[in-house]
mmCIF file of N, CA and C and ligand atoms in Angstrom:
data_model
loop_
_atom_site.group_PDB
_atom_site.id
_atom_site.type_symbol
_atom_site.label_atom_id
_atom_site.label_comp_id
_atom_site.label_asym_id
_atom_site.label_seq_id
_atom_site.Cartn_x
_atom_site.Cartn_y
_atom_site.Cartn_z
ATOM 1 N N UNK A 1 141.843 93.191 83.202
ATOM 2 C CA UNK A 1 141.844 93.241 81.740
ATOM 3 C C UNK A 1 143.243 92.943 81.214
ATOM 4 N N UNK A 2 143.730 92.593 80.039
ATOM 5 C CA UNK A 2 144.478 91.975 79.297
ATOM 6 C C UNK A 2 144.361 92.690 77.749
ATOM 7 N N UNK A 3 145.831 93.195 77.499
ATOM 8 C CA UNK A 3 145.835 93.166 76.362
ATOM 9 C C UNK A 3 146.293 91.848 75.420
ATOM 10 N N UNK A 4 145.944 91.417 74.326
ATOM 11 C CA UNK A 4 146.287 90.596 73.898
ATOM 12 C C UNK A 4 146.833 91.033 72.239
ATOM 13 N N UNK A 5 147.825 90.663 72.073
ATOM 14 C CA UNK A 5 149.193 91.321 70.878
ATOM 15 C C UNK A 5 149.155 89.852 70.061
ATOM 16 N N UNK A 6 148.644 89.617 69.012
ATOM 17 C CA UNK A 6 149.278 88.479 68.441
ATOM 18 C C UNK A 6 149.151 88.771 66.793
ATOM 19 N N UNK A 7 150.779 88.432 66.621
ATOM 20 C CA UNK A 7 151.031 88.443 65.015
ATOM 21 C C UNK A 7 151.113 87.345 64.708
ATOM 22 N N UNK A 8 150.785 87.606 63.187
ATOM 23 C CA UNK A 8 149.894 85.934 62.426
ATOM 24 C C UNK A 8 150.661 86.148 61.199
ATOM 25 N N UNK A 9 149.835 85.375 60.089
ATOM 26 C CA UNK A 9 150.331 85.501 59.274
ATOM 27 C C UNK A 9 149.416 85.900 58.377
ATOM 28 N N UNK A 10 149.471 86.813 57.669
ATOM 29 C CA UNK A 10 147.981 87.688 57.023
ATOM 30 C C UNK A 10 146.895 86.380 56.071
ATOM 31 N N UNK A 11 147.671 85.487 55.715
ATOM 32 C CA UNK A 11 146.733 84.323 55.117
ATOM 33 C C UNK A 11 145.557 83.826 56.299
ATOM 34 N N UNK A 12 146.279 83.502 57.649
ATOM 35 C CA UNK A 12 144.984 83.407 58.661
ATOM 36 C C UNK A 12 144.138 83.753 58.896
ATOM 37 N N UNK A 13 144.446 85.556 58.748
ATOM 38 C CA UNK A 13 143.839 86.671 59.431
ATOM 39 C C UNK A 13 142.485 86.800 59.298
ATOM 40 N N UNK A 14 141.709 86.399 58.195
ATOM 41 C CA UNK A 14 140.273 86.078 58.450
ATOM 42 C C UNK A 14 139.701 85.132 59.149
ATOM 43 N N UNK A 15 140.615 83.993 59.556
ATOM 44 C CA UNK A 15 139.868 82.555 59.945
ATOM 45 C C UNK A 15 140.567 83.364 61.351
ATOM 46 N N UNK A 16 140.850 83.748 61.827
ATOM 47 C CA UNK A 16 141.137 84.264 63.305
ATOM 48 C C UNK A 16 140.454 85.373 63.848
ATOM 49 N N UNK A 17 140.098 86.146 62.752
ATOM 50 C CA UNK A 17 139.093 86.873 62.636
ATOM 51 C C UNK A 17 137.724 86.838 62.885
ATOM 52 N N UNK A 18 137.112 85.556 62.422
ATOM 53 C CA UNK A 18 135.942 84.420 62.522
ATOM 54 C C UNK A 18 135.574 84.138 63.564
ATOM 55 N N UNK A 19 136.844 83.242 63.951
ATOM 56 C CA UNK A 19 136.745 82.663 64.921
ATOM 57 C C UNK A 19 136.507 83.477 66.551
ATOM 58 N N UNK A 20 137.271 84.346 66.544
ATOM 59 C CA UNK A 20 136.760 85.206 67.844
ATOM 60 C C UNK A 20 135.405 85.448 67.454
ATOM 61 N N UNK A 21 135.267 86.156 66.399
ATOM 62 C CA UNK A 21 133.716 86.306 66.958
ATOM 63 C C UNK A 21 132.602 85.582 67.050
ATOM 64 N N UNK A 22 132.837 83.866 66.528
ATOM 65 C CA UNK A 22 132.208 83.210 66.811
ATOM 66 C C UNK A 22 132.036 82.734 68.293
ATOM 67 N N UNK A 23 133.252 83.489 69.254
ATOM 68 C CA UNK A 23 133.014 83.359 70.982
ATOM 69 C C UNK A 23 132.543 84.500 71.605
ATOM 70 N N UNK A 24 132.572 85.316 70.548
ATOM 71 C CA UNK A 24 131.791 86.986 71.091
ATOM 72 C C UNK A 24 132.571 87.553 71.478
ATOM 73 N N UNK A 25 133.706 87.467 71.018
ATOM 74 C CA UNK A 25 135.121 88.631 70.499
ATOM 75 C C UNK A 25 135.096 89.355 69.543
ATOM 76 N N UNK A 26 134.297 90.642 69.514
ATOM 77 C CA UNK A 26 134.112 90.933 68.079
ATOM 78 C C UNK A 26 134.824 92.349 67.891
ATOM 79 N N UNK A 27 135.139 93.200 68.687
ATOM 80 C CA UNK A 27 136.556 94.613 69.332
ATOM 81 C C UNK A 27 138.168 94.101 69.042
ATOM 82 N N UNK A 28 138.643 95.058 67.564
ATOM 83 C CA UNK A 28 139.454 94.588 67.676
ATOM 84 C C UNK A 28 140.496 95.275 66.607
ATOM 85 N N UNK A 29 141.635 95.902 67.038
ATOM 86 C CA UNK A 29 142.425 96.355 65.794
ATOM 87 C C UNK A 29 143.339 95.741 65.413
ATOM 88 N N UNK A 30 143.502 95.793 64.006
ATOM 89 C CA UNK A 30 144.223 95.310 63.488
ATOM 90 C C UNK A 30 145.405 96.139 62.460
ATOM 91 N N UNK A 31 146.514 95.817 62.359
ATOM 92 C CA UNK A 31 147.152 96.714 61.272
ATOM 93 C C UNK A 31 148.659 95.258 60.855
ATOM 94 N N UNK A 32 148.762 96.017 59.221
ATOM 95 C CA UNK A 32 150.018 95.319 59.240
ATOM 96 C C UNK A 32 151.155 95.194 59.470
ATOM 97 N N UNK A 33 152.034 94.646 59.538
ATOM 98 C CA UNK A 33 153.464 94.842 60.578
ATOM 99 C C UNK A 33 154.447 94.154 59.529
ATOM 100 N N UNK A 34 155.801 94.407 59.608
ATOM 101 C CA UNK A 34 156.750 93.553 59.358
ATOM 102 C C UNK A 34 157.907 93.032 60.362
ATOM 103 N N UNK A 35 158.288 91.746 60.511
ATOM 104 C CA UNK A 35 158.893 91.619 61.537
ATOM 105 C C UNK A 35 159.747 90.103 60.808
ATOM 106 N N UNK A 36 160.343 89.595 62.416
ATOM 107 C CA UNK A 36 160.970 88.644 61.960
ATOM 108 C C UNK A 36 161.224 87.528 63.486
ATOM 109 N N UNK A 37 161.126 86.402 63.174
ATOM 110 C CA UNK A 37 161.116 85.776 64.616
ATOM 111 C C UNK A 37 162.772 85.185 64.726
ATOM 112 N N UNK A 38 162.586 83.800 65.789
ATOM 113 C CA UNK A 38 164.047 82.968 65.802
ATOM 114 C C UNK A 38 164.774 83.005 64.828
ATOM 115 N N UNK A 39 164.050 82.540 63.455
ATOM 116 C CA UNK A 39 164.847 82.135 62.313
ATOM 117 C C UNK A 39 165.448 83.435 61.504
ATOM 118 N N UNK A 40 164.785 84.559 62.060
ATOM 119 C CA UNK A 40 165.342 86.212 60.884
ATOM 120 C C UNK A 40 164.392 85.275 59.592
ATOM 121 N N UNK A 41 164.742 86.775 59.086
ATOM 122 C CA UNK A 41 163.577 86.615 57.788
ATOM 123 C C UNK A 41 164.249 85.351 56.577
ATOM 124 N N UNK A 42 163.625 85.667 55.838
ATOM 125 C CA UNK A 42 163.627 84.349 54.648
ATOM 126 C C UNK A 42 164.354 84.974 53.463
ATOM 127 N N UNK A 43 166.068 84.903 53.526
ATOM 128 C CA UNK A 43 166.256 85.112 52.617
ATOM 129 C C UNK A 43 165.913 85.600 51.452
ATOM 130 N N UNK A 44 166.467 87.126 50.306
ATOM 131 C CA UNK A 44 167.125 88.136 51.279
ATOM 132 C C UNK A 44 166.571 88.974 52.120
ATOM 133 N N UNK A 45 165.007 88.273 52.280
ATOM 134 C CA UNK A 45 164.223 89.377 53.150
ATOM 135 C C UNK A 45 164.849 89.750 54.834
ATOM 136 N N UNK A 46 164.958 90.255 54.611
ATOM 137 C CA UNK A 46 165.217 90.738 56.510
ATOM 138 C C UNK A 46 163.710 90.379 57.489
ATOM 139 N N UNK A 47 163.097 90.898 56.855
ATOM 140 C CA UNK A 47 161.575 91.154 57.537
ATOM 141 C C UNK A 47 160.321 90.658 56.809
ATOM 142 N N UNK A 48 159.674 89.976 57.966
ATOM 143 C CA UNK A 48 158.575 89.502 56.558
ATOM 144 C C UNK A 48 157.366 90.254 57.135
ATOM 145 N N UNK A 49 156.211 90.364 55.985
ATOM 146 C CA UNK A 49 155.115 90.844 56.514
ATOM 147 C C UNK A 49 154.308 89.799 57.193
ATOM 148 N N UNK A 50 153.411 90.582 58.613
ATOM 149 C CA UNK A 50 152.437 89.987 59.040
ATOM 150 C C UNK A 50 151.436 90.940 59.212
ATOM 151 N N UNK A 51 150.454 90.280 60.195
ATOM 152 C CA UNK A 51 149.626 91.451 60.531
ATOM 153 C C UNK A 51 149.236 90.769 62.164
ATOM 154 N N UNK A 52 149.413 91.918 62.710
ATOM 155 C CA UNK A 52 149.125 92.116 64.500
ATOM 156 C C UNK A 52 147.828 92.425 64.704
ATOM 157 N N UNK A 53 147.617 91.664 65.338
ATOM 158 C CA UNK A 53 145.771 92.207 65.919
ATOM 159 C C UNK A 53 146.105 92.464 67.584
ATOM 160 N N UNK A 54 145.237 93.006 67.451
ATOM 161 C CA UNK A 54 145.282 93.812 69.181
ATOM 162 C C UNK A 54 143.985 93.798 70.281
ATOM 163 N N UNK A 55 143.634 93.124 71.065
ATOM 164 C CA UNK A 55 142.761 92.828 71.463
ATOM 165 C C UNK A 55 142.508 93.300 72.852
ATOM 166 N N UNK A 56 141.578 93.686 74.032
ATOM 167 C CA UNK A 56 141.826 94.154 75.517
ATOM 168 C C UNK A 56 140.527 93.273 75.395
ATOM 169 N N UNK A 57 140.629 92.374 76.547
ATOM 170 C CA UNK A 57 139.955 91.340 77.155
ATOM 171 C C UNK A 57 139.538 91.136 78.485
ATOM 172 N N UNK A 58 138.401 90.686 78.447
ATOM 173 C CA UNK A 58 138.458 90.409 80.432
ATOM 174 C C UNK A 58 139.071 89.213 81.149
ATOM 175 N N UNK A 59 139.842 89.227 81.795
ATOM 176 C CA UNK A 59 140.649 88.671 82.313
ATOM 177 C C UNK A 59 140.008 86.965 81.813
ATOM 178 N N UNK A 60 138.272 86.817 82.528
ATOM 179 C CA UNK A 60 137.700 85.566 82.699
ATOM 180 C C UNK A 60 138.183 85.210 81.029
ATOM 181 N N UNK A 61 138.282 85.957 80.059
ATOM 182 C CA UNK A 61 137.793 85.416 78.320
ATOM 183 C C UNK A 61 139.524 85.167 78.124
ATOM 184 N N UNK A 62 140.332 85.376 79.024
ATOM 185 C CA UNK A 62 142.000 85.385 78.246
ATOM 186 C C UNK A 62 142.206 83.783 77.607
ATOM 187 N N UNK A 63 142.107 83.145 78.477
ATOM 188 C CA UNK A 63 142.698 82.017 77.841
ATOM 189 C C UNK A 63 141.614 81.242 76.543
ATOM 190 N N UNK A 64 140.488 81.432 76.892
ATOM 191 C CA UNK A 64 139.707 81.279 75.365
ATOM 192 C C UNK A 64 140.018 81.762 74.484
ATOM 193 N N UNK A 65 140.299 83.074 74.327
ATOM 194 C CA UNK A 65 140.743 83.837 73.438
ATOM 195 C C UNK A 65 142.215 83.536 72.765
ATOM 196 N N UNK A 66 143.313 83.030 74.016
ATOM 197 C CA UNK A 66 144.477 82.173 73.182
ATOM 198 C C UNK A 66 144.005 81.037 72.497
ATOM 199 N N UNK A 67 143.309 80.434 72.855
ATOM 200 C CA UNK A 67 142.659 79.417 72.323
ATOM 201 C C UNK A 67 142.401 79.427 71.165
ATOM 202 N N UNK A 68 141.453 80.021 71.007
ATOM 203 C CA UNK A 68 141.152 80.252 69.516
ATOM 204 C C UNK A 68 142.091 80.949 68.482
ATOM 205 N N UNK A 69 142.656 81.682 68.825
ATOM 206 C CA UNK A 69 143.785 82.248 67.944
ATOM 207 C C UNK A 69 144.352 80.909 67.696
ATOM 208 N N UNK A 70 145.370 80.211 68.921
ATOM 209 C CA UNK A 70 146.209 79.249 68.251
ATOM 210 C C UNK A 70 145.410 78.194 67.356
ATOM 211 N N UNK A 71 144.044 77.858 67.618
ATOM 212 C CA UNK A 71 143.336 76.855 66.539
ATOM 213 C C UNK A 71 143.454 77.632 65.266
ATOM 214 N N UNK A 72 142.863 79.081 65.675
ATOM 215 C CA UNK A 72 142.821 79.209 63.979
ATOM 216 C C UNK A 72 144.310 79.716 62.794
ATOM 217 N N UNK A 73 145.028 79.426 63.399
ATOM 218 C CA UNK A 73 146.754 79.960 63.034
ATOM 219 C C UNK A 73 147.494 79.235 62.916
ATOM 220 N N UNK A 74 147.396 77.656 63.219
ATOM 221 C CA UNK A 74 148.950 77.233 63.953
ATOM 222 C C UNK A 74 148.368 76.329 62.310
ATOM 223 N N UNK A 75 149.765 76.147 62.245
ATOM 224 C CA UNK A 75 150.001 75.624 60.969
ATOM 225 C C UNK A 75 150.984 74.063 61.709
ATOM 226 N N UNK A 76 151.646 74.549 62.582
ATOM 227 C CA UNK A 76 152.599 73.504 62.569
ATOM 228 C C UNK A 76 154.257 73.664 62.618
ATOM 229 N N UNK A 77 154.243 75.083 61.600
ATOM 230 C CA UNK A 77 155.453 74.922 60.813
ATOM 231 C C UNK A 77 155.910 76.100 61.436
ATOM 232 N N UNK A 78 157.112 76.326 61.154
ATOM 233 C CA UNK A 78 157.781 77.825 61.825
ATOM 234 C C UNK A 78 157.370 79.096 61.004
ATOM 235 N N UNK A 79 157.120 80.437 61.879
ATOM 236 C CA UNK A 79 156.330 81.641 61.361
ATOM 237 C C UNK A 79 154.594 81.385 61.725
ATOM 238 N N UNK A 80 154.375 80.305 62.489
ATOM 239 C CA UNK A 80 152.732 80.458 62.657
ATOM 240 C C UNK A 80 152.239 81.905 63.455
ATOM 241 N N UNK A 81 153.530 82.234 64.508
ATOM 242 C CA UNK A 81 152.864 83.389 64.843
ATOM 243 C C UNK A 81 153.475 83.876 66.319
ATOM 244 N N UNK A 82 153.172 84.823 66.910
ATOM 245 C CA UNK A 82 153.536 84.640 68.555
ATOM 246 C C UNK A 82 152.342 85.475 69.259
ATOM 247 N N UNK A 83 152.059 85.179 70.059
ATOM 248 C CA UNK A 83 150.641 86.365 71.197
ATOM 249 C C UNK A 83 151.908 86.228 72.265
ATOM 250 N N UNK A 84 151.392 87.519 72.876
ATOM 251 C CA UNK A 84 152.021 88.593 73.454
ATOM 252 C C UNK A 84 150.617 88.668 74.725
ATOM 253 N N UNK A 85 150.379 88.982 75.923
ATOM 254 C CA UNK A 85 149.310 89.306 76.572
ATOM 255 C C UNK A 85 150.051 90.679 77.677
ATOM 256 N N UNK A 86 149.548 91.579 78.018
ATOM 257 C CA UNK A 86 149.940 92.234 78.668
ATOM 258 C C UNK A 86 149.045 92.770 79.608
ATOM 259 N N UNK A 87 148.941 93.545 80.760
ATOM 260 C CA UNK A 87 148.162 93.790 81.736
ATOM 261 C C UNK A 87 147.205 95.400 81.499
ATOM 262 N N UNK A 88 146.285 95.433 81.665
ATOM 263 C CA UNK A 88 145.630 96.690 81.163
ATOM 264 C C UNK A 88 145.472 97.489 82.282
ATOM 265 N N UNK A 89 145.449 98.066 82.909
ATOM 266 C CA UNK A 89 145.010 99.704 83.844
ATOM 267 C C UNK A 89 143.386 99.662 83.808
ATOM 268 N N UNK A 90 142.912 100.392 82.227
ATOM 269 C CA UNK A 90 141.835 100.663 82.320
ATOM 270 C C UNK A 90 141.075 101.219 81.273
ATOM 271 N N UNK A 91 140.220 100.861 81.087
ATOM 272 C CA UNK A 91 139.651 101.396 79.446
ATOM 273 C C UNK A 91 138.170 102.328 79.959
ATOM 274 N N UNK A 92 138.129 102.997 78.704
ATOM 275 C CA UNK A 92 137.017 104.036 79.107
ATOM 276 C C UNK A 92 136.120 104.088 77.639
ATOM 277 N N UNK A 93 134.956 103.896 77.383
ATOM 278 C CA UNK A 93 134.373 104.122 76.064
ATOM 279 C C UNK A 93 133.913 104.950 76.202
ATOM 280 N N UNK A 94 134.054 105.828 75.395
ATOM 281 C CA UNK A 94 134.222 107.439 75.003
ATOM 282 C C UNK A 94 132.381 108.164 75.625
ATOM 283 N N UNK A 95 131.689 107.004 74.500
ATOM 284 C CA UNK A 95 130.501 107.682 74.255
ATOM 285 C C UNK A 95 129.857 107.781 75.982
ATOM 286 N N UNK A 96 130.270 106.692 76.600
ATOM 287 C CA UNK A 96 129.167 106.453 77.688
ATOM 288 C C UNK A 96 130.370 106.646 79.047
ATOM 289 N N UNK A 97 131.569 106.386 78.541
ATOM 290 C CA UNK A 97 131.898 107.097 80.529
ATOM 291 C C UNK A 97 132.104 105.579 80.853
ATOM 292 N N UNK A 98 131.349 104.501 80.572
ATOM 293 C CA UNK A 98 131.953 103.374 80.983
ATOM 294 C C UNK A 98 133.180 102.913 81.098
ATOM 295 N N UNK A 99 133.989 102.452 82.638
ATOM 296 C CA UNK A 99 135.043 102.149 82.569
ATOM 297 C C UNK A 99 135.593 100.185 82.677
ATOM 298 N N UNK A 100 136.741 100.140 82.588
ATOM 299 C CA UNK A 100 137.310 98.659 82.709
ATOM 300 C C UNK A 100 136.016 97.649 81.691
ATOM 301 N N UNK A 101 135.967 96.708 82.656
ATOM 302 C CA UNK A 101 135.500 95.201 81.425
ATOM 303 C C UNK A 101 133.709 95.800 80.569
ATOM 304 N N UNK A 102 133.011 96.760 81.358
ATOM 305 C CA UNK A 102 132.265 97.228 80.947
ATOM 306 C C UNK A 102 132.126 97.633 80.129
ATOM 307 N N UNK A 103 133.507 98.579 79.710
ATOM 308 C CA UNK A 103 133.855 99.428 78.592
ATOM 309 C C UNK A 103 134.196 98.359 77.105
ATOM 310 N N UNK A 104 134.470 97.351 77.207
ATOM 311 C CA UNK A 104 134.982 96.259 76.456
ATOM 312 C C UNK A 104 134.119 96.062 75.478
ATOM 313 N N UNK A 105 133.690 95.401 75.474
ATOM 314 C CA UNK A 105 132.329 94.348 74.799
ATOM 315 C C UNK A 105 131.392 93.816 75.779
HETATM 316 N N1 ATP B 201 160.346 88.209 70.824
HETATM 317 C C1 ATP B 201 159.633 88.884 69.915
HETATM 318 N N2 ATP B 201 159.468 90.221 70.048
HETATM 319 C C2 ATP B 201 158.752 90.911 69.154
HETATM 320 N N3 ATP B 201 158.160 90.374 68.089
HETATM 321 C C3 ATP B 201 158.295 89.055 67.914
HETATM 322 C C4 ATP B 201 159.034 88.237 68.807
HETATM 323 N N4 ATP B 201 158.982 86.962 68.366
HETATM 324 C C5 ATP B 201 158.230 86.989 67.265
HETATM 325 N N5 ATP B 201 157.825 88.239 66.979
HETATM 326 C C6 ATP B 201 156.969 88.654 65.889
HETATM 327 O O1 ATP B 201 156.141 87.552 65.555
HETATM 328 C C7 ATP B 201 156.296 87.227 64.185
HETATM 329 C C8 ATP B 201 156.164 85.742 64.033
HETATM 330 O O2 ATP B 201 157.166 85.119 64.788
HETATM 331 P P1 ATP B 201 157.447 83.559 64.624
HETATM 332 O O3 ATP B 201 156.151 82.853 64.498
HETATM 333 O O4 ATP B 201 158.436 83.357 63.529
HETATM 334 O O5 ATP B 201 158.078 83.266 66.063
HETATM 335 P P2 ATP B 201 159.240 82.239 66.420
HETATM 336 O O6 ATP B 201 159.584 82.484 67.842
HETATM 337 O O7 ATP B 201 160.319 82.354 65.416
HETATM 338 O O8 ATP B 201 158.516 80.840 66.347
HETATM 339 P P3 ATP B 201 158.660 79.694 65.189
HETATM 340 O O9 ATP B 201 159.899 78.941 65.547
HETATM 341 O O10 ATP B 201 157.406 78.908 65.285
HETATM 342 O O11 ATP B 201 158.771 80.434 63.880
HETATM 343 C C9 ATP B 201 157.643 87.791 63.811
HETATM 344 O O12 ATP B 201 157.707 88.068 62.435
HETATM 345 C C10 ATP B 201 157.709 89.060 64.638
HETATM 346 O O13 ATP B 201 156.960 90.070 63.995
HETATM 347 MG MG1 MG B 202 159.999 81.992 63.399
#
């Protein structure tokens, strides 16, 4: 499993939103963030807002899942965004005891 970390830019955030679950990615938190990449923020902002979605995936769905994020995000231009993927241990859904990719979706 895979976590997957990617900040966008909150104008996307529905069409990235969409789009996973049009591959049957539909588990998923989201919150807003402020941050700042290569360039630091945009004058005099220090920090600009985005919003981070947070995703745990099965290994087989990782690179689809970059996939679609970068289709539905990339603008082109600088600030489209960055994903982050990290390695998961193990997930457990509460109700049923199910563990790892089971527990997922
Ligand atoms: N190395 C990093 N560590 C933590 N957060 C980051 C990092 N790089 C980017 N971010 C987060 O991602 C957001 C978007 O970054 P951004 O798209 O500007 O990346 P970039 O590397 O500057 O690429 P670009 O040149 O396309 O702008 C930032 O506002 C910040 O919240
Ligand atoms: Mg940048």
């Amino acid at each position: 499993m895979k976590k997957v970390e990617a900040i966008i830019k909150g104008n996307d955030f529905e069409r990235v939103k969409n789009a996973l679950k049009q591959v049957g990615i539909v588990p998923l938190t989201a919150y807003p963030v402020q941050g700042r990449g290569v360039q630091g923020g945009v004058p005099p902002y220090d920090l600009l807002p985005k919003i981070k979605i947070e995703l745990v995936v099965k290994d087989e769905d990782l690179e689809n899942v970059i996939d679609v994020i970068i289709m539905s995000a990339r603008s082109g231009t600088p600030g489209d965004g960055k994903i982050f993927v990290l390695p998961v241990e193990d997930a457990i859904r509460i109700r049923t005891g199910e563990r790892g990719n089971e527990a997922l979706y």
